[in-house]
């Protein structure tokens, strides 16, 4: 977006991609998310931080309805993607998830070849007309996942044979292969070493050009490094949401300050 | 830690005890541990001992069933007795029953013995017939009817020896036993010994035991397990064709799609309980439902297969659900995360990963069904003498037949000790099948399980 003057002009007032209003989540009798309001901007990296069990992952999973797979989970409130309610009865969660991709905490490549890992999404969504088309998509996705150079010679080797960091980048490539508009990442670096983490963070920064990225992280340094917006969750509440720089330097809420300075969490 | 703080008031000596010698408590603990190990070794030893005894008994008692004594003799086929019209018309020749062939065989055998210089010590020379199987006349008659031009010639035949002669060869029958046995006399045994020396009588491997049909009570030497094996085969086809798809579909639905509520809990508990229901209950259910209500033919492998399907289903469902559960949830998340539907995620990713487990469970279930006898008792597959091969696939499913374990049970029930030996032999064949199936299951598991 930096190469387009039009985008530059809009730099300060980006479009709202996802708007959540009054979101409540219950697991059975447990009230996991309490009245969360947040607006996630397009082409921005938004970080969710907070101590363990504060509900940030739960909230993230609400954004592409992954919580539907948990029987006891109940979501109330209103989450809009481009102005459309994603919990509307007419919404097919499968179609939604093609638009809102997800990368998980633990790298989870399919036990298939690297090629098939990437090609699976485009295949089931019918994105490729023929084999050459699919090859293109796979190559593009792997390049966007910053892993093309490492795997281009062994596309038909099993994806599970890669190292942890490579696997996670493969999973990111797999997620972008279906051309989503939003990419949700649930602690994508928690199983990785510092070098792999660095590579994934660089990748996240690049992805910002095309996608709205939402990342849940335990590492405040990571949030500071990769995100433009940060939301701090505590005990199921969204305590504070704002520019990353402002959250880390001038937090408004005393709880945010305590967490950032290491007194709670 | 807590000890250290509470003992803080009274400081401990710097070195309370040496670690080079065990204190009483440690000694006691170690003794208990070694005692427990001994119990374990003893338990395993007893298990292995009984297994060895079992295998030894089966092999020792069953191996003789695989060999059989045969008598070779040249029999003249006189035209005046076997084809009275003389024009070799098969229809006319068929009018001569096996009774008509008996004297021909006796004459031929007596001549053969005389030719070999063997003295016949009994008064009525027709008594030689006691040495050969009652199946011999039918054997000669079938041969003659198949080749009418043989009439008038002298043809070499290989007859089964009667079960007493066979028993003598195998050491089961002794001269002392024959004093009370009207089927054979001690004099016959002299002839048998002489025939053996003359090369007319030999004991060889008997393929007919494995591939042949069952025979009536009086002809144990002719009985084979082949037809019952076919019966079991057709039953297994029915079980495989029904239990695998039904079981897998039920498991996938319960594991991946069904909401977890009181109803599915109830179904789950019931499936587990079904696996423990005595198999004879399934037998009587099959009798009531498949035979009395649905009017399917009695003793048919189709009905047997249906009953065994009921019995195998819980096993298949339980093992399939276990292997579906063993697929890491991250794979499902991954598939859902790229926008696959639940069904796509199940069929493209979860099911292939669970497949080795499912197949193993199915094979184990099949093996269990293969060895099951009790339910077959109630639908009439036990007690049926499987003496004819089915004439094709439909007949294989619909016509009365026996099954391997039913055949073994049937043999064990019959009076003649020659059948007892065949029961053991049948067990060897059954065990071979079970072992093969289990080995296949193990290979499948080994080959496909390390996938992630």
mmCIF file with all atom_site columns, N, CA, C and O in Angstrom, chain A residues 11-52:
data_model
loop_
_atom_site.group_PDB
_atom_site.id
_atom_site.type_symbol
_atom_site.label_atom_id
_atom_site.label_alt_id
_atom_site.label_comp_id
_atom_site.label_asym_id
_atom_site.label_entity_id
_atom_site.label_seq_id
_atom_site.pdbx_PDB_ins_code
_atom_site.Cartn_x
_atom_site.Cartn_y
_atom_site.Cartn_z
_atom_site.occupancy
_atom_site.B_iso_or_equiv
_atom_site.pdbx_formal_charge
_atom_site.auth_seq_id
_atom_site.auth_comp_id
_atom_site.auth_asym_id
_atom_site.auth_atom_id
_atom_site.pdbx_PDB_model_num
ATOM 1   N N  . UNK A 1 11 ? -3.920  6.750   4.879  1.00 0.00 ? 11 UNK A N  1
ATOM 2   C CA . UNK A 1 11 ? -3.152  6.046   5.881  1.00 0.00 ? 11 UNK A CA 1
ATOM 3   C C  . UNK A 1 11 ? -3.731  6.194   7.277  1.00 0.00 ? 11 UNK A C  1
ATOM 4   O O  . UNK A 1 11 ? -3.764  5.267   8.058  1.00 0.00 ? 11 UNK A O  1
ATOM 5   N N  . UNK A 1 12 ? -4.202  7.343   7.571  1.00 0.00 ? 12 UNK A N  1
ATOM 6   C CA . UNK A 1 12 ? -4.643  7.583   8.934  1.00 0.00 ? 12 UNK A CA 1
ATOM 7   C C  . UNK A 1 12 ? -6.040  7.063   9.220  1.00 0.00 ? 12 UNK A C  1
ATOM 8   O O  . UNK A 1 12 ? -6.374  6.796   10.357 1.00 0.00 ? 12 UNK A O  1
ATOM 9   N N  . UNK A 1 13 ? -6.849  6.959   8.182  1.00 0.00 ? 13 UNK A N  1
ATOM 10  C CA . UNK A 1 13 ? -8.212  6.486   8.434  1.00 0.00 ? 13 UNK A CA 1
ATOM 11  C C  . UNK A 1 13 ? -8.502  5.264   7.575  1.00 0.00 ? 13 UNK A C  1
ATOM 12  O O  . UNK A 1 13 ? -9.127  5.361   6.541  1.00 0.00 ? 13 UNK A O  1
ATOM 13  N N  . UNK A 1 14 ? -7.976  4.127   8.041  1.00 0.00 ? 14 UNK A N  1
ATOM 14  C CA . UNK A 1 14 ? -8.158  2.894   7.283  1.00 0.00 ? 14 UNK A CA 1
ATOM 15  C C  . UNK A 1 14 ? -9.575  2.390   7.452  1.00 0.00 ? 14 UNK A C  1
ATOM 16  O O  . UNK A 1 14 ? -10.270 2.724   8.405  1.00 0.00 ? 14 UNK A O  1
ATOM 17  N N  . UNK A 1 15 ? -9.946  1.534   6.503  1.00 0.00 ? 15 UNK A N  1
ATOM 18  C CA . UNK A 1 15 ? -11.278 0.949   6.577  1.00 0.00 ? 15 UNK A CA 1
ATOM 19  C C  . UNK A 1 15 ? -11.379 -0.004  7.755  1.00 0.00 ? 15 UNK A C  1
ATOM 20  O O  . UNK A 1 15 ? -10.418 -0.662  8.112  1.00 0.00 ? 15 UNK A O  1
ATOM 21  N N  . UNK A 1 16 ? -12.558 -0.086  8.289  1.00 0.00 ? 16 UNK A N  1
ATOM 22  C CA . UNK A 1 16 ? -12.794 -1.059  9.356  1.00 0.00 ? 16 UNK A CA 1
ATOM 23  C C  . UNK A 1 16 ? -13.142 -2.382  8.703  1.00 0.00 ? 16 UNK A C  1
ATOM 24  O O  . UNK A 1 16 ? -14.072 -2.465  7.904  1.00 0.00 ? 16 UNK A O  1
ATOM 25  N N  . UNK A 1 17 ? -12.360 -3.436  9.023  1.00 0.00 ? 17 UNK A N  1
ATOM 26  C CA . UNK A 1 17 ? -12.615 -4.735  8.418  1.00 0.00 ? 17 UNK A CA 1
ATOM 27  C C  . UNK A 1 17 ? -13.597 -5.547  9.268  1.00 0.00 ? 17 UNK A C  1
ATOM 28  O O  . UNK A 1 17 ? -14.566 -6.085  8.769  1.00 0.00 ? 17 UNK A O  1
ATOM 29  N N  . UNK A 1 18 ? -13.278 -5.606  10.556 1.00 0.00 ? 18 UNK A N  1
ATOM 30  C CA . UNK A 1 18 ? -14.147 -6.365  11.457 1.00 0.00 ? 18 UNK A CA 1
ATOM 31  C C  . UNK A 1 18 ? -14.580 -5.458  12.594 1.00 0.00 ? 18 UNK A C  1
ATOM 32  O O  . UNK A 1 18 ? -13.741 -4.779  13.199 1.00 0.00 ? 18 UNK A O  1
ATOM 33  N N  . UNK A 1 19 ? -15.877 -5.433  12.838 1.00 0.00 ? 19 UNK A N  1
ATOM 34  C CA . UNK A 1 19 ? -16.378 -4.638  13.949 1.00 0.00 ? 19 UNK A CA 1
ATOM 35  C C  . UNK A 1 19 ? -17.130 -5.551  14.900 1.00 0.00 ? 19 UNK A C  1
ATOM 36  O O  . UNK A 1 19 ? -18.065 -6.223  14.495 1.00 0.00 ? 19 UNK A O  1
ATOM 37  N N  . UNK A 1 20 ? -16.662 -5.614  16.151 1.00 0.00 ? 20 UNK A N  1
ATOM 38  C CA . UNK A 1 20 ? -17.350 -6.447  17.141 1.00 0.00 ? 20 UNK A CA 1
ATOM 39  C C  . UNK A 1 20 ? -18.032 -5.533  18.140 1.00 0.00 ? 20 UNK A C  1
ATOM 40  O O  . UNK A 1 20 ? -17.437 -4.568  18.608 1.00 0.00 ? 20 UNK A O  1
ATOM 41  N N  . UNK A 1 21 ? -19.315 -5.830  18.441 1.00 0.00 ? 21 UNK A N  1
ATOM 42  C CA . UNK A 1 21 ? -20.058 -5.018  19.406 1.00 0.00 ? 21 UNK A CA 1
ATOM 43  C C  . UNK A 1 21 ? -20.708 -5.895  20.447 1.00 0.00 ? 21 UNK A C  1
ATOM 44  O O  . UNK A 1 21 ? -21.440 -6.821  20.110 1.00 0.00 ? 21 UNK A O  1
ATOM 45  N N  . UNK A 1 22 ? -20.413 -5.615  21.677 1.00 0.00 ? 22 UNK A N  1
ATOM 46  C CA . UNK A 1 22 ? -21.067 -6.317  22.783 1.00 0.00 ? 22 UNK A CA 1
ATOM 47  C C  . UNK A 1 22 ? -20.947 -7.814  22.708 1.00 0.00 ? 22 UNK A C  1
ATOM 48  O O  . UNK A 1 22 ? -21.907 -8.544  22.929 1.00 0.00 ? 22 UNK A O  1
ATOM 49  N N  . UNK A 1 23 ? -19.748 -8.327  22.394 1.00 0.00 ? 23 UNK A N  1
ATOM 50  C CA . UNK A 1 23 ? -19.590 -9.774  22.245 1.00 0.00 ? 23 UNK A CA 1
ATOM 51  C C  . UNK A 1 23 ? -19.454 -10.435 23.613 1.00 0.00 ? 23 UNK A C  1
ATOM 52  O O  . UNK A 1 23 ? -18.660 -9.999  24.452 1.00 0.00 ? 23 UNK A O  1
ATOM 53  N N  . UNK A 1 24 ? -20.294 -11.438 23.833 1.00 0.00 ? 24 UNK A N  1
ATOM 54  C CA . UNK A 1 24 ? -20.228 -12.239 25.066 1.00 0.00 ? 24 UNK A CA 1
ATOM 55  C C  . UNK A 1 24 ? -20.020 -13.684 24.645 1.00 0.00 ? 24 UNK A C  1
ATOM 56  O O  . UNK A 1 24 ? -20.688 -14.152 23.724 1.00 0.00 ? 24 UNK A O  1
ATOM 57  N N  . UNK A 1 25 ? -19.124 -14.385 25.310 1.00 0.00 ? 25 UNK A N  1
ATOM 58  C CA . UNK A 1 25 ? -18.941 -15.806 25.005 1.00 0.00 ? 25 UNK A CA 1
ATOM 59  C C  . UNK A 1 25 ? -19.073 -16.612 26.285 1.00 0.00 ? 25 UNK A C  1
ATOM 60  O O  . UNK A 1 25 ? -18.530 -16.227 27.331 1.00 0.00 ? 25 UNK A O  1
ATOM 61  N N  . UNK A 1 26 ? -19.843 -17.669 26.204 1.00 0.00 ? 26 UNK A N  1
ATOM 62  C CA . UNK A 1 26 ? -20.007 -18.558 27.355 1.00 0.00 ? 26 UNK A CA 1
ATOM 63  C C  . UNK A 1 26 ? -19.537 -19.952 26.981 1.00 0.00 ? 26 UNK A C  1
ATOM 64  O O  . UNK A 1 26 ? -19.850 -20.438 25.898 1.00 0.00 ? 26 UNK A O  1
ATOM 65  N N  . UNK A 1 27 ? -18.792 -20.585 27.871 1.00 0.00 ? 27 UNK A N  1
ATOM 66  C CA . UNK A 1 27 ? -18.538 -22.026 27.744 1.00 0.00 ? 27 UNK A CA 1
ATOM 67  C C  . UNK A 1 27 ? -19.382 -22.687 28.826 1.00 0.00 ? 27 UNK A C  1
ATOM 68  O O  . UNK A 1 27 ? -18.991 -22.689 29.990 1.00 0.00 ? 27 UNK A O  1
ATOM 69  N N  . UNK A 1 28 ? -20.523 -23.236 28.461 1.00 0.00 ? 28 UNK A N  1
ATOM 70  C CA . UNK A 1 28 ? -21.408 -23.764 29.492 1.00 0.00 ? 28 UNK A CA 1
ATOM 71  C C  . UNK A 1 28 ? -21.814 -22.620 30.408 1.00 0.00 ? 28 UNK A C  1
ATOM 72  O O  . UNK A 1 28 ? -22.429 -21.653 29.966 1.00 0.00 ? 28 UNK A O  1
ATOM 73  N N  . UNK A 1 29 ? -21.433 -22.692 31.684 1.00 0.00 ? 29 UNK A N  1
ATOM 74  C CA . UNK A 1 29 ? -21.783 -21.632 32.632 1.00 0.00 ? 29 UNK A CA 1
ATOM 75  C C  . UNK A 1 29 ? -20.677 -20.592 32.778 1.00 0.00 ? 29 UNK A C  1
ATOM 76  O O  . UNK A 1 29 ? -20.852 -19.594 33.460 1.00 0.00 ? 29 UNK A O  1
ATOM 77  N N  . UNK A 1 30 ? -19.531 -20.877 32.195 1.00 0.00 ? 30 UNK A N  1
ATOM 78  C CA . UNK A 1 30 ? -18.408 -19.953 32.340 1.00 0.00 ? 30 UNK A CA 1
ATOM 79  C C  . UNK A 1 30 ? -18.556 -18.783 31.369 1.00 0.00 ? 30 UNK A C  1
ATOM 80  O O  . UNK A 1 30 ? -18.760 -18.982 30.170 1.00 0.00 ? 30 UNK A O  1
ATOM 81  N N  . UNK A 1 31 ? -18.445 -17.602 31.908 1.00 0.00 ? 31 UNK A N  1
ATOM 82  C CA . UNK A 1 31 ? -18.535 -16.401 31.090 1.00 0.00 ? 31 UNK A CA 1
ATOM 83  C C  . UNK A 1 31 ? -17.132 -16.026 30.654 1.00 0.00 ? 31 UNK A C  1
ATOM 84  O O  . UNK A 1 31 ? -16.363 -15.457 31.414 1.00 0.00 ? 31 UNK A O  1
ATOM 85  N N  . UNK A 1 32 ? -16.755 -16.395 29.420 1.00 0.00 ? 32 UNK A N  1
ATOM 86  C CA . UNK A 1 32 ? -15.354 -16.278 29.025 1.00 0.00 ? 32 UNK A CA 1
ATOM 87  C C  . UNK A 1 32 ? -15.023 -14.907 28.450 1.00 0.00 ? 32 UNK A C  1
ATOM 88  O O  . UNK A 1 32 ? -13.923 -14.399 28.639 1.00 0.00 ? 32 UNK A O  1
ATOM 89  N N  . UNK A 1 33 ? -15.965 -14.310 27.729 1.00 0.00 ? 33 UNK A N  1
ATOM 90  C CA . UNK A 1 33 ? -15.721 -12.994 27.133 1.00 0.00 ? 33 UNK A CA 1
ATOM 91  C C  . UNK A 1 33 ? -16.873 -12.100 27.555 1.00 0.00 ? 33 UNK A C  1
ATOM 92  O O  . UNK A 1 33 ? -18.037 -12.453 27.414 1.00 0.00 ? 33 UNK A O  1
ATOM 93  N N  . UNK A 1 34 ? -16.501 -10.923 28.119 1.00 0.00 ? 34 UNK A N  1
ATOM 94  C CA . UNK A 1 34 ? -17.540 -10.065 28.676 1.00 0.00 ? 34 UNK A CA 1
ATOM 95  C C  . UNK A 1 34 ? -17.607 -8.752  27.898 1.00 0.00 ? 34 UNK A C  1
ATOM 96  O O  . UNK A 1 34 ? -16.726 -7.919  28.032 1.00 0.00 ? 34 UNK A O  1
ATOM 97  N N  . UNK A 1 35 ? -18.637 -8.620  27.104 1.00 0.00 ? 35 UNK A N  1
ATOM 98  C CA . UNK A 1 35 ? -18.967 -7.351  26.465 1.00 0.00 ? 35 UNK A CA 1
ATOM 99  C C  . UNK A 1 35 ? -17.771 -6.687  25.786 1.00 0.00 ? 35 UNK A C  1
ATOM 100 O O  . UNK A 1 35 ? -17.318 -5.623  26.186 1.00 0.00 ? 35 UNK A O  1
ATOM 101 N N  . UNK A 1 36 ? -17.260 -7.362  24.766 1.00 0.00 ? 36 UNK A N  1
ATOM 102 C CA . UNK A 1 36 ? -16.091 -6.817  24.090 1.00 0.00 ? 36 UNK A CA 1
ATOM 103 C C  . UNK A 1 36 ? -16.526 -6.018  22.863 1.00 0.00 ? 36 UNK A C  1
ATOM 104 O O  . UNK A 1 36 ? -17.331 -6.474  22.062 1.00 0.00 ? 36 UNK A O  1
ATOM 105 N N  . UNK A 1 37 ? -16.010 -4.785  22.753 1.00 0.00 ? 37 UNK A N  1
ATOM 106 C CA . UNK A 1 37 ? -16.227 -3.973  21.565 1.00 0.00 ? 37 UNK A CA 1
ATOM 107 C C  . UNK A 1 37 ? -14.876 -3.676  20.958 1.00 0.00 ? 37 UNK A C  1
ATOM 108 O O  . UNK A 1 37 ? -13.992 -3.159  21.650 1.00 0.00 ? 37 UNK A O  1
ATOM 109 N N  . UNK A 1 38 ? -14.693 -3.977  19.692 1.00 0.00 ? 38 UNK A N  1
ATOM 110 C CA . UNK A 1 38 ? -13.399 -3.708  19.089 1.00 0.00 ? 38 UNK A CA 1
ATOM 111 C C  . UNK A 1 38 ? -13.600 -3.530  17.591 1.00 0.00 ? 38 UNK A C  1
ATOM 112 O O  . UNK A 1 38 ? -14.492 -4.126  16.978 1.00 0.00 ? 38 UNK A O  1
ATOM 113 N N  . UNK A 1 39 ? -12.785 -2.653  17.019 1.00 0.00 ? 39 UNK A N  1
ATOM 114 C CA . UNK A 1 39 ? -12.858 -2.455  15.572 1.00 0.00 ? 39 UNK A CA 1
ATOM 115 C C  . UNK A 1 39 ? -11.492 -2.749  14.979 1.00 0.00 ? 39 UNK A C  1
ATOM 116 O O  . UNK A 1 39 ? -10.511 -2.109  15.322 1.00 0.00 ? 39 UNK A O  1
ATOM 117 N N  . UNK A 1 40 ? -11.449 -3.738  14.112 1.00 0.00 ? 40 UNK A N  1
ATOM 118 C CA . UNK A 1 40 ? -10.175 -4.161  13.542 1.00 0.00 ? 40 UNK A CA 1
ATOM 119 C C  . UNK A 1 40 ? -10.047 -3.590  12.142 1.00 0.00 ? 40 UNK A C  1
ATOM 120 O O  . UNK A 1 40 ? -10.940 -3.743  11.310 1.00 0.00 ? 40 UNK A O  1
ATOM 121 N N  . UNK A 1 41 ? -8.916  -2.939  11.915 1.00 0.00 ? 41 UNK A N  1
ATOM 122 C CA . UNK A 1 41 ? -8.755  -2.230  10.639 1.00 0.00 ? 41 UNK A CA 1
ATOM 123 C C  . UNK A 1 41 ? -8.176  -3.127  9.566  1.00 0.00 ? 41 UNK A C  1
ATOM 124 O O  . UNK A 1 41 ? -7.471  -4.093  9.859  1.00 0.00 ? 41 UNK A O  1
ATOM 125 N N  . UNK A 1 42 ? -8.466  -2.749  8.343  1.00 0.00 ? 42 UNK A N  1
ATOM 126 C CA . UNK A 1 42 ? -7.925  -3.483  7.204  1.00 0.00 ? 42 UNK A CA 1
ATOM 127 C C  . UNK A 1 42 ? -6.440  -3.132  7.039  1.00 0.00 ? 42 UNK A C  1
ATOM 128 O O  . UNK A 1 42 ? -6.002  -2.047  7.398  1.00 0.00 ? 42 UNK A O  1
ATOM 129 N N  . UNK A 1 43 ? -5.684  -4.058  6.491  1.00 0.00 ? 43 UNK A N  1
ATOM 130 C CA . UNK A 1 43 ? -4.251  -3.866  6.200  1.00 0.00 ? 43 UNK A CA 1
ATOM 131 C C  . UNK A 1 43 ? -3.482  -3.343  7.413  1.00 0.00 ? 43 UNK A C  1
ATOM 132 O O  . UNK A 1 43 ? -2.705  -2.411  7.326  1.00 0.00 ? 43 UNK A O  1
ATOM 133 N N  . UNK A 1 44 ? -3.774  -3.975  8.524  1.00 0.00 ? 44 UNK A N  1
ATOM 134 C CA . UNK A 1 44 ? -3.135  -3.601  9.782  1.00 0.00 ? 44 UNK A CA 1
ATOM 135 C C  . UNK A 1 44 ? -2.859  -4.889  10.545 1.00 0.00 ? 44 UNK A C  1
ATOM 136 O O  . UNK A 1 44 ? -3.600  -5.854  10.393 1.00 0.00 ? 44 UNK A O  1
ATOM 137 N N  . UNK A 1 45 ? -1.816  -4.881  11.342 1.00 0.00 ? 45 UNK A N  1
ATOM 138 C CA . UNK A 1 45 ? -1.619  -6.005  12.248 1.00 0.00 ? 45 UNK A CA 1
ATOM 139 C C  . UNK A 1 45 ? -2.156  -5.592  13.613 1.00 0.00 ? 45 UNK A C  1
ATOM 140 O O  . UNK A 1 45 ? -1.731  -4.586  14.172 1.00 0.00 ? 45 UNK A O  1
ATOM 141 N N  . UNK A 1 46 ? -3.120  -6.340  14.104 1.00 0.00 ? 46 UNK A N  1
ATOM 142 C CA . UNK A 1 46 ? -3.692  -6.059  15.410 1.00 0.00 ? 46 UNK A CA 1
ATOM 143 C C  . UNK A 1 46 ? -3.251  -7.165  16.354 1.00 0.00 ? 46 UNK A C  1
ATOM 144 O O  . UNK A 1 46 ? -3.407  -8.344  16.029 1.00 0.00 ? 46 UNK A O  1
ATOM 145 N N  . UNK A 1 47 ? -2.696  -6.787  17.495 1.00 0.00 ? 47 UNK A N  1
ATOM 146 C CA . UNK A 1 47 ? -2.237  -7.811  18.444 1.00 0.00 ? 47 UNK A CA 1
ATOM 147 C C  . UNK A 1 47 ? -3.195  -7.863  19.626 1.00 0.00 ? 47 UNK A C  1
ATOM 148 O O  . UNK A 1 47 ? -3.673  -6.835  20.092 1.00 0.00 ? 47 UNK A O  1
ATOM 149 N N  . UNK A 1 48 ? -3.522  -9.096  20.053 1.00 0.00 ? 48 UNK A N  1
ATOM 150 C CA . UNK A 1 48 ? -4.280  -9.288  21.291 1.00 0.00 ? 48 UNK A CA 1
ATOM 151 C C  . UNK A 1 48 ? -3.298  -9.781  22.335 1.00 0.00 ? 48 UNK A C  1
ATOM 152 O O  . UNK A 1 48 ? -2.668  -10.816 22.150 1.00 0.00 ? 48 UNK A O  1
ATOM 153 N N  . UNK A 1 49 ? -3.146  -9.022  23.424 1.00 0.00 ? 49 UNK A N  1
ATOM 154 C CA . UNK A 1 49 ? -2.254  -9.482  24.483 1.00 0.00 ? 49 UNK A CA 1
ATOM 155 C C  . UNK A 1 49 ? -3.049  -9.639  25.775 1.00 0.00 ? 49 UNK A C  1
ATOM 156 O O  . UNK A 1 49 ? -4.181  -9.147  25.876 1.00 0.00 ? 49 UNK A O  1
ATOM 157 N N  . UNK A 1 50 ? -2.432  -10.308 26.719 1.00 0.00 ? 50 UNK A N  1
ATOM 158 C CA . UNK A 1 50 ? -3.100  -10.488 28.006 1.00 0.00 ? 50 UNK A CA 1
ATOM 159 C C  . UNK A 1 50 ? -2.610  -11.761 28.652 1.00 0.00 ? 50 UNK A C  1
ATOM 160 O O  . UNK A 1 50 ? -2.026  -12.614 27.986 1.00 0.00 ? 50 UNK A O  1
ATOM 161 N N  . UNK A 1 51 ? -2.855  -11.886 29.953 1.00 0.00 ? 51 UNK A N  1
ATOM 162 C CA . UNK A 1 51 ? -2.388  -13.094 30.648 1.00 0.00 ? 51 UNK A CA 1
ATOM 163 C C  . UNK A 1 51 ? -3.144  -14.331 30.167 1.00 0.00 ? 51 UNK A C  1
ATOM 164 O O  . UNK A 1 51 ? -4.181  -14.231 29.524 1.00 0.00 ? 51 UNK A O  1
ATOM 165 N N  . UNK A 1 52 ? -2.616  -15.499 30.512 1.00 0.00 ? 52 UNK A N  1
ATOM 166 C CA . UNK A 1 52 ? -3.250  -16.757 30.099 1.00 0.00 ? 52 UNK A CA 1
ATOM 167 C C  . UNK A 1 52 ? -4.685  -16.825 30.603 1.00 0.00 ? 52 UNK A C  1
ATOM 168 O O  . UNK A 1 52 ? -4.962  -16.404 31.720 1.00 0.00 ? 52 UNK A O  1
#
